mmCIF file of C-alpha atoms in Angstrom:
data_model
loop_
_atom_site.group_PDB
_atom_site.id
_atom_site.type_symbol
_atom_site.label_atom_id
_atom_site.label_comp_id
_atom_site.label_asym_id
_atom_site.label_seq_id
_atom_site.Cartn_x
_atom_site.Cartn_y
_atom_site.Cartn_z
ATOM 1 C CA ASP A 1024 -87.430 -80.237 3.931
ATOM 2 C CA THR A 1025 -85.980 -77.199 2.176
ATOM 3 C CA GLY A 1026 -87.203 -74.698 4.741
ATOM 4 C CA VAL A 1027 -89.297 -71.584 4.262
ATOM 5 C CA SER A 1028 -88.154 -69.597 1.238
ATOM 6 C CA GLN A 1029 -88.765 -65.884 0.764
ATOM 7 C CA ASN A 1030 -88.122 -63.751 -2.297
ATOM 8 C CA PRO A 1031 -86.714 -61.270 -2.869
ATOM 9 C CA ARG A 1032 -84.278 -61.011 0.034
ATOM 10 C CA HIS A 1033 -83.981 -57.272 -0.390
ATOM 11 C CA LYS A 1034 -86.212 -54.704 -2.052
ATOM 12 C CA ILE A 1035 -85.563 -50.988 -2.400
ATOM 13 C CA THR A 1036 -88.431 -48.938 -3.731
ATOM 14 C CA LYS A 1037 -89.507 -45.353 -3.975
ATOM 15 C CA ARG A 1038 -92.372 -44.021 -1.929
ATOM 16 C CA GLY A 1039 -95.684 -44.521 -3.692
ATOM 17 C CA GLN A 1040 -94.656 -47.633 -5.617
ATOM 18 C CA ASN A 1041 -96.267 -51.040 -5.169
ATOM 19 C CA VAL A 1042 -94.222 -54.051 -4.058
ATOM 20 C CA THR A 1043 -94.968 -57.764 -3.832
ATOM 21 C CA PHE A 1044 -93.156 -60.394 -1.794
ATOM 22 C CA ARG A 1045 -93.403 -64.142 -2.129
ATOM 23 C CA CYS A 1046 -93.200 -66.887 0.478
ATOM 24 C CA ASP A 1047 -92.872 -70.600 -0.212
ATOM 25 C CA PRO A 1048 -93.578 -72.524 2.997
ATOM 26 C CA ILE A 1049 -92.297 -75.947 3.973
ATOM 27 C CA SER A 1050 -94.209 -78.359 1.770
ATOM 28 C CA GLU A 1051 -97.419 -79.699 3.288
ATOM 29 C CA HIS A 1052 -97.438 -77.108 6.064
ATOM 30 C CA ASN A 1053 -101.025 -75.961 6.106
ATOM 31 C CA ARG A 1054 -100.522 -72.837 8.205
ATOM 32 C CA LEU A 1055 -98.668 -69.812 6.837
ATOM 33 C CA TYR A 1056 -97.974 -66.622 8.795
ATOM 34 C CA TRP A 1057 -96.683 -63.158 7.921
ATOM 35 C CA TYR A 1058 -94.832 -61.057 10.477
ATOM 36 C CA ARG A 1059 -93.132 -57.675 10.271
ATOM 37 C CA GLN A 1060 -90.038 -56.671 12.205
ATOM 38 C CA THR A 1061 -88.879 -53.075 12.483
ATOM 39 C CA LEU A 1062 -85.588 -51.892 13.960
ATOM 40 C CA GLY A 1063 -85.324 -52.526 17.681
ATOM 41 C CA GLN A 1064 -88.579 -54.468 17.838
ATOM 42 C CA GLY A 1065 -89.527 -58.095 17.842
ATOM 43 C CA PRO A 1066 -91.548 -59.609 14.998
ATOM 44 C CA GLU A 1067 -95.192 -58.448 14.971
ATOM 45 C CA PHE A 1068 -98.007 -60.620 13.681
ATOM 46 C CA LEU A 1069 -99.683 -59.431 10.479
ATOM 47 C CA THR A 1070 -101.880 -62.266 9.207
ATOM 48 C CA TYR A 1071 -102.155 -66.017 8.816
ATOM 49 C CA PHE A 1072 -103.659 -68.604 6.483
ATOM 50 C CA GLN A 1073 -104.867 -72.113 6.924
ATOM 51 C CA ASN A 1074 -104.549 -73.608 3.483
ATOM 52 C CA GLU A 1075 -106.009 -70.923 1.188
ATOM 53 C CA ALA A 1076 -108.228 -69.286 3.816
ATOM 54 C CA GLN A 1077 -107.023 -66.092 5.497
ATOM 55 C CA LEU A 1078 -108.228 -66.581 9.072
ATOM 56 C CA GLU A 1079 -106.968 -63.520 10.904
ATOM 57 C CA LYS A 1080 -105.577 -60.077 10.090
ATOM 58 C CA SER A 1081 -103.860 -57.744 12.527
ATOM 59 C CA ARG A 1082 -104.898 -54.112 12.809
ATOM 60 C CA LEU A 1083 -101.320 -53.439 11.632
ATOM 61 C CA LEU A 1084 -102.416 -54.625 8.196
ATOM 62 C CA SER A 1085 -103.813 -51.438 6.683
ATOM 63 C CA ASP A 1086 -105.927 -51.465 3.538
ATOM 64 C CA ARG A 1087 -102.767 -50.855 1.511
ATOM 65 C CA PHE A 1088 -101.648 -54.380 2.417
ATOM 66 C CA SER A 1089 -103.086 -57.514 0.881
ATOM 67 C CA ALA A 1090 -102.020 -61.115 1.301
ATOM 68 C CA GLU A 1091 -103.084 -64.132 -0.690
ATOM 69 C CA ARG A 1092 -102.474 -67.850 -0.699
ATOM 70 C CA PRO A 1093 -104.473 -68.861 -3.761
ATOM 71 C CA LYS A 1094 -103.777 -72.601 -3.892
ATOM 72 C CA GLY A 1095 -102.864 -73.176 -0.292
ATOM 73 C CA SER A 1096 -99.176 -73.403 -1.116
ATOM 74 C CA PHE A 1097 -97.104 -70.229 -1.678
ATOM 75 C CA SER A 1098 -98.281 -66.846 -0.466
ATOM 76 C CA THR A 1099 -97.809 -63.270 -1.653
ATOM 77 C CA LEU A 1100 -97.868 -60.061 0.351
ATOM 78 C CA GLU A 1101 -98.491 -56.881 -1.627
ATOM 79 C CA ILE A 1102 -98.056 -53.347 -0.349
ATOM 80 C CA GLN A 1103 -99.642 -50.620 -2.446
ATOM 81 C CA ARG A 1104 -98.551 -46.967 -2.411
ATOM 82 C CA THR A 1105 -95.590 -47.704 -0.135
ATOM 83 C CA GLU A 1106 -94.676 -45.258 2.613
ATOM 84 C CA GLN A 1107 -91.363 -44.799 4.421
ATOM 85 C CA GLY A 1108 -92.944 -46.300 7.533
ATOM 86 C CA ASP A 1109 -93.354 -49.567 5.633
ATOM 87 C CA SER A 1110 -89.575 -50.076 5.705
ATOM 88 C CA ALA A 1111 -89.056 -53.261 7.694
ATOM 89 C CA MET A 1112 -88.155 -56.933 7.514
ATOM 90 C CA TYR A 1113 -91.141 -58.987 6.383
ATOM 91 C CA LEU A 1114 -90.988 -62.520 7.754
ATOM 92 C CA CYS A 1115 -92.948 -65.550 6.657
ATOM 93 C CA ALA A 1116 -93.390 -68.643 8.794
ATOM 94 C CA SER A 1117 -95.129 -71.964 8.320
ATOM 95 C CA TRP A 1118 -96.438 -74.715 10.578
ATOM 96 C CA GLU A 1119 -98.090 -78.097 10.310
ATOM 97 C CA ILE A 1120 -101.108 -78.066 12.608
ATOM 98 C CA ARG A 1121 -100.795 -81.777 13.459
ATOM 99 C CA SER A 1122 -97.123 -81.586 14.387
ATOM 100 C CA ASN A 1123 -95.420 -80.757 17.651
ATOM 101 C CA SER A 1124 -92.855 -78.590 15.905
ATOM 102 C CA PRO A 1125 -92.769 -74.816 16.329
ATOM 103 C CA LEU A 1126 -93.140 -72.107 13.715
ATOM 104 C CA HIS A 1127 -90.395 -72.236 11.090
ATOM 105 C CA PHE A 1128 -89.371 -68.824 9.809
ATOM 106 C CA GLY A 1129 -87.870 -67.836 6.480
ATOM 107 C CA ASN A 1130 -84.963 -65.411 6.200
ATOM 108 C CA GLY A 1131 -87.285 -62.537 5.403
ATOM 109 C CA THR A 1132 -87.536 -59.792 2.807
ATOM 110 C CA ARG A 1133 -85.885 -56.521 3.783
ATOM 111 C CA LEU A 1134 -87.919 -53.620 2.382
ATOM 112 C CA THR A 1135 -86.451 -50.123 2.170
ATOM 113 C CA VAL A 1136 -88.739 -47.309 1.027
ATOM 114 C CA THR A 1137 -86.868 -44.175 -0.029
ATOM 115 C CA ASP B 1362 -99.266 -52.223 25.523
ATOM 116 C CA GLN B 1363 -96.438 -54.719 25.344
ATOM 117 C CA GLN B 1364 -97.587 -58.145 26.465
ATOM 118 C CA VAL B 1365 -94.114 -59.726 26.333
ATOM 119 C CA LYS B 1366 -91.233 -57.741 27.760
ATOM 120 C CA GLN B 1367 -87.513 -58.283 27.581
ATOM 121 C CA ASN B 1368 -86.145 -55.483 29.703
ATOM 122 C CA SER B 1369 -82.470 -56.037 28.961
ATOM 123 C CA PRO B 1370 -81.599 -54.870 25.443
ATOM 124 C CA SER B 1371 -78.147 -56.417 25.710
ATOM 125 C CA LEU B 1372 -76.074 -58.828 27.770
ATOM 126 C CA SER B 1373 -72.360 -59.547 27.648
ATOM 127 C CA VAL B 1374 -70.787 -62.660 29.194
ATOM 128 C CA GLN B 1375 -67.481 -64.459 29.096
ATOM 129 C CA GLU B 1376 -67.105 -67.719 27.222
ATOM 130 C CA GLY B 1377 -67.741 -70.684 29.495
ATOM 131 C CA ARG B 1378 -69.911 -68.721 31.936
ATOM 132 C CA ILE B 1379 -73.678 -68.825 32.299
ATOM 133 C CA SER B 1380 -75.917 -66.524 30.248
ATOM 134 C CA ILE B 1381 -79.305 -65.726 31.768
ATOM 135 C CA LEU B 1382 -81.891 -63.997 29.600
ATOM 136 C CA ASN B 1383 -85.130 -62.841 31.170
ATOM 137 C CA CYS B 1384 -88.655 -62.333 29.902
ATOM 138 C CA ASP B 1385 -91.863 -61.129 31.551
ATOM 139 C CA TYR B 1386 -95.399 -61.361 30.250
ATOM 140 C CA THR B 1387 -98.673 -59.750 31.223
ATOM 141 C CA ASN B 1388 -101.331 -61.788 29.406
ATOM 142 C CA SER B 1389 -102.550 -64.586 31.692
ATOM 143 C CA MET B 1390 -103.992 -66.408 28.655
ATOM 144 C CA PHE B 1391 -100.486 -67.242 27.422
ATOM 145 C CA ASP B 1392 -99.780 -70.913 28.000
ATOM 146 C CA TYR B 1393 -96.931 -71.715 25.622
ATOM 147 C CA PHE B 1394 -93.591 -69.955 25.541
ATOM 148 C CA LEU B 1395 -90.699 -70.131 23.112
ATOM 149 C CA TRP B 1396 -87.221 -68.742 22.685
ATOM 150 C CA TYR B 1397 -85.917 -67.923 19.233
ATOM 151 C CA LYS B 1398 -82.383 -66.966 18.253
ATOM 152 C CA LYS B 1399 -81.726 -64.559 15.409
ATOM 153 C CA TYR B 1400 -78.531 -63.776 13.541
ATOM 154 C CA PRO B 1401 -78.302 -60.643 11.369
ATOM 155 C CA ALA B 1402 -79.955 -60.992 7.940
ATOM 156 C CA GLU B 1403 -81.546 -64.315 8.915
ATOM 157 C CA GLY B 1404 -84.954 -65.273 10.185
ATOM 158 C CA PRO B 1405 -85.548 -66.340 13.794
ATOM 159 C CA THR B 1406 -84.521 -69.915 14.576
ATOM 160 C CA PHE B 1407 -86.378 -71.915 17.200
ATOM 161 C CA LEU B 1408 -84.329 -72.746 20.278
ATOM 162 C CA ILE B 1409 -86.495 -74.181 23.049
ATOM 163 C CA SER B 1410 -90.058 -74.027 24.319
ATOM 164 C CA ILE B 1411 -92.061 -74.687 27.467
ATOM 165 C CA SER B 1412 -95.705 -75.338 28.171
ATOM 166 C CA SER B 1413 -97.411 -73.747 31.154
ATOM 167 C CA ILE B 1414 -97.927 -77.188 32.702
ATOM 168 C CA LYS B 1415 -94.162 -77.378 33.284
ATOM 169 C CA ASP B 1416 -91.762 -75.142 35.156
ATOM 170 C CA LYS B 1417 -88.554 -76.289 33.490
ATOM 171 C CA ASN B 1418 -87.453 -77.655 30.149
ATOM 172 C CA GLU B 1419 -83.911 -78.597 29.270
ATOM 173 C CA ASP B 1420 -82.207 -79.241 25.939
ATOM 174 C CA GLY B 1421 -78.453 -79.631 26.048
ATOM 175 C CA ARG B 1422 -76.857 -76.367 27.117
ATOM 176 C CA PHE B 1423 -80.213 -74.566 27.101
ATOM 177 C CA THR B 1424 -82.731 -74.567 29.952
ATOM 178 C CA VAL B 1425 -85.916 -72.548 30.159
ATOM 179 C CA PHE B 1426 -87.558 -71.866 33.521
ATOM 180 C CA LEU B 1427 -91.161 -70.719 33.886
ATOM 181 C CA ASN B 1428 -92.593 -69.024 36.981
ATOM 182 C CA LYS B 1429 -96.307 -68.710 36.266
ATOM 183 C CA SER B 1430 -97.188 -66.849 39.428
ATOM 184 C CA ALA B 1431 -94.635 -64.162 38.600
ATOM 185 C CA LYS B 1432 -95.393 -64.325 34.868
ATOM 186 C CA HIS B 1433 -91.681 -64.655 34.284
ATOM 187 C CA LEU B 1434 -89.470 -66.952 32.277
ATOM 188 C CA SER B 1435 -85.760 -67.168 31.799
ATOM 189 C CA LEU B 1436 -83.356 -68.863 29.426
ATOM 190 C CA HIS B 1437 -80.105 -70.230 30.826
ATOM 191 C CA ILE B 1438 -77.210 -71.073 28.527
ATOM 192 C CA VAL B 1439 -74.417 -73.070 30.153
ATOM 193 C CA PRO B 1440 -71.633 -72.962 29.153
ATOM 194 C CA SER B 1441 -71.883 -69.947 26.876
ATOM 195 C CA GLN B 1442 -69.982 -70.106 23.589
ATOM 196 C CA PRO B 1443 -69.002 -67.335 21.159
ATOM 197 C CA GLY B 1444 -71.338 -68.874 18.554
ATOM 198 C CA ASP B 1445 -74.236 -68.139 20.902
ATOM 199 C CA SER B 1446 -73.810 -64.419 20.188
ATOM 200 C CA ALA B 1447 -77.114 -63.366 18.627
ATOM 201 C CA VAL B 1448 -80.391 -61.634 19.417
ATOM 202 C CA TYR B 1449 -82.674 -63.797 21.555
ATOM 203 C CA PHE B 1450 -86.434 -63.316 21.355
ATOM 204 C CA CYS B 1451 -88.922 -64.510 23.904
ATOM 205 C CA ALA B 1452 -92.329 -65.348 22.409
ATOM 206 C CA ALA B 1453 -95.674 -66.431 23.845
ATOM 207 C CA SER B 1454 -98.901 -67.887 22.555
ATOM 208 C CA ALA B 1455 -102.340 -68.850 23.867
ATOM 209 C CA ILE B 1456 -102.440 -72.382 22.435
ATOM 210 C CA SER B 1457 -105.262 -73.840 24.514
ATOM 211 C CA GLY B 1458 -107.652 -71.156 23.326
ATOM 212 C CA GLY B 1459 -107.374 -72.365 19.763
ATOM 213 C CA SER B 1460 -104.547 -73.645 17.640
ATOM 214 C CA ASN B 1461 -103.768 -70.488 15.769
ATOM 215 C CA TYR B 1462 -100.173 -70.390 17.046
ATOM 216 C CA LYS B 1463 -100.063 -66.619 16.794
ATOM 217 C CA LEU B 1464 -96.888 -65.593 18.591
ATOM 218 C CA THR B 1465 -96.351 -62.379 20.532
ATOM 219 C CA PHE B 1466 -92.669 -61.479 20.682
ATOM 220 C CA GLY B 1467 -90.571 -59.390 23.020
ATOM 221 C CA LYS B 1468 -88.134 -56.814 21.672
ATOM 222 C CA GLY B 1469 -85.173 -59.136 22.026
ATOM 223 C CA THR B 1470 -81.896 -59.227 23.961
ATOM 224 C CA LEU B 1471 -78.568 -59.020 22.163
ATOM 225 C CA LEU B 1472 -76.240 -61.581 23.730
ATOM 226 C CA THR B 1473 -72.512 -61.190 23.198
ATOM 227 C CA VAL B 1474 -70.247 -63.994 24.357
ATOM 228 C CA ASN B 1475 -66.649 -62.856 24.582
ATOM 229 C CA PRO B 1476 -63.821 -65.363 23.994
#
């Protein structure tokens, strides 16, 4: 169990650029979640997958955001035409539906849009 | 509309004393509650949880109490240690309505334990 891995850890980009983050969940965890945390707030749910199927998207996920989990393993979160309001910590978490364990979070990707 | 509220942004206690962190919720569909601890530049780490069928769950120095009628839960840390200094998030989920495990978090409480 190597934990949930997220890359990159930090990303600085200019407004209007596209960025992509990657999340590698704990192996064999079939659920994968994306959350966003801004300063002074708790993590907010963005979307989740069961295997390769995206089952729910928050209204926070505007059409500039897209998430994929093509083979039911790693996931990517892309933000197109970034805005300064997108600056946040993007957290990935995974979970095995048959287990009694809670969500395991990665260390996040810190995005700064200048 | 914040469904999970942690009204104390910060708490400072002396080493060896009890730390009590509070959390209130408004959504009566929530039936599973968790506490996560977060250090700077790291993701949240699970601490302890409680189902709505219980009113207390204990794990070592950590105890969570749930008062369903008041829609209130609290985390007690006894004795507090300097290494406990972190941001503590209360989170809730409606598990029985479907196993999507979507968590709703509070804003967090920064706990500082002074030596």
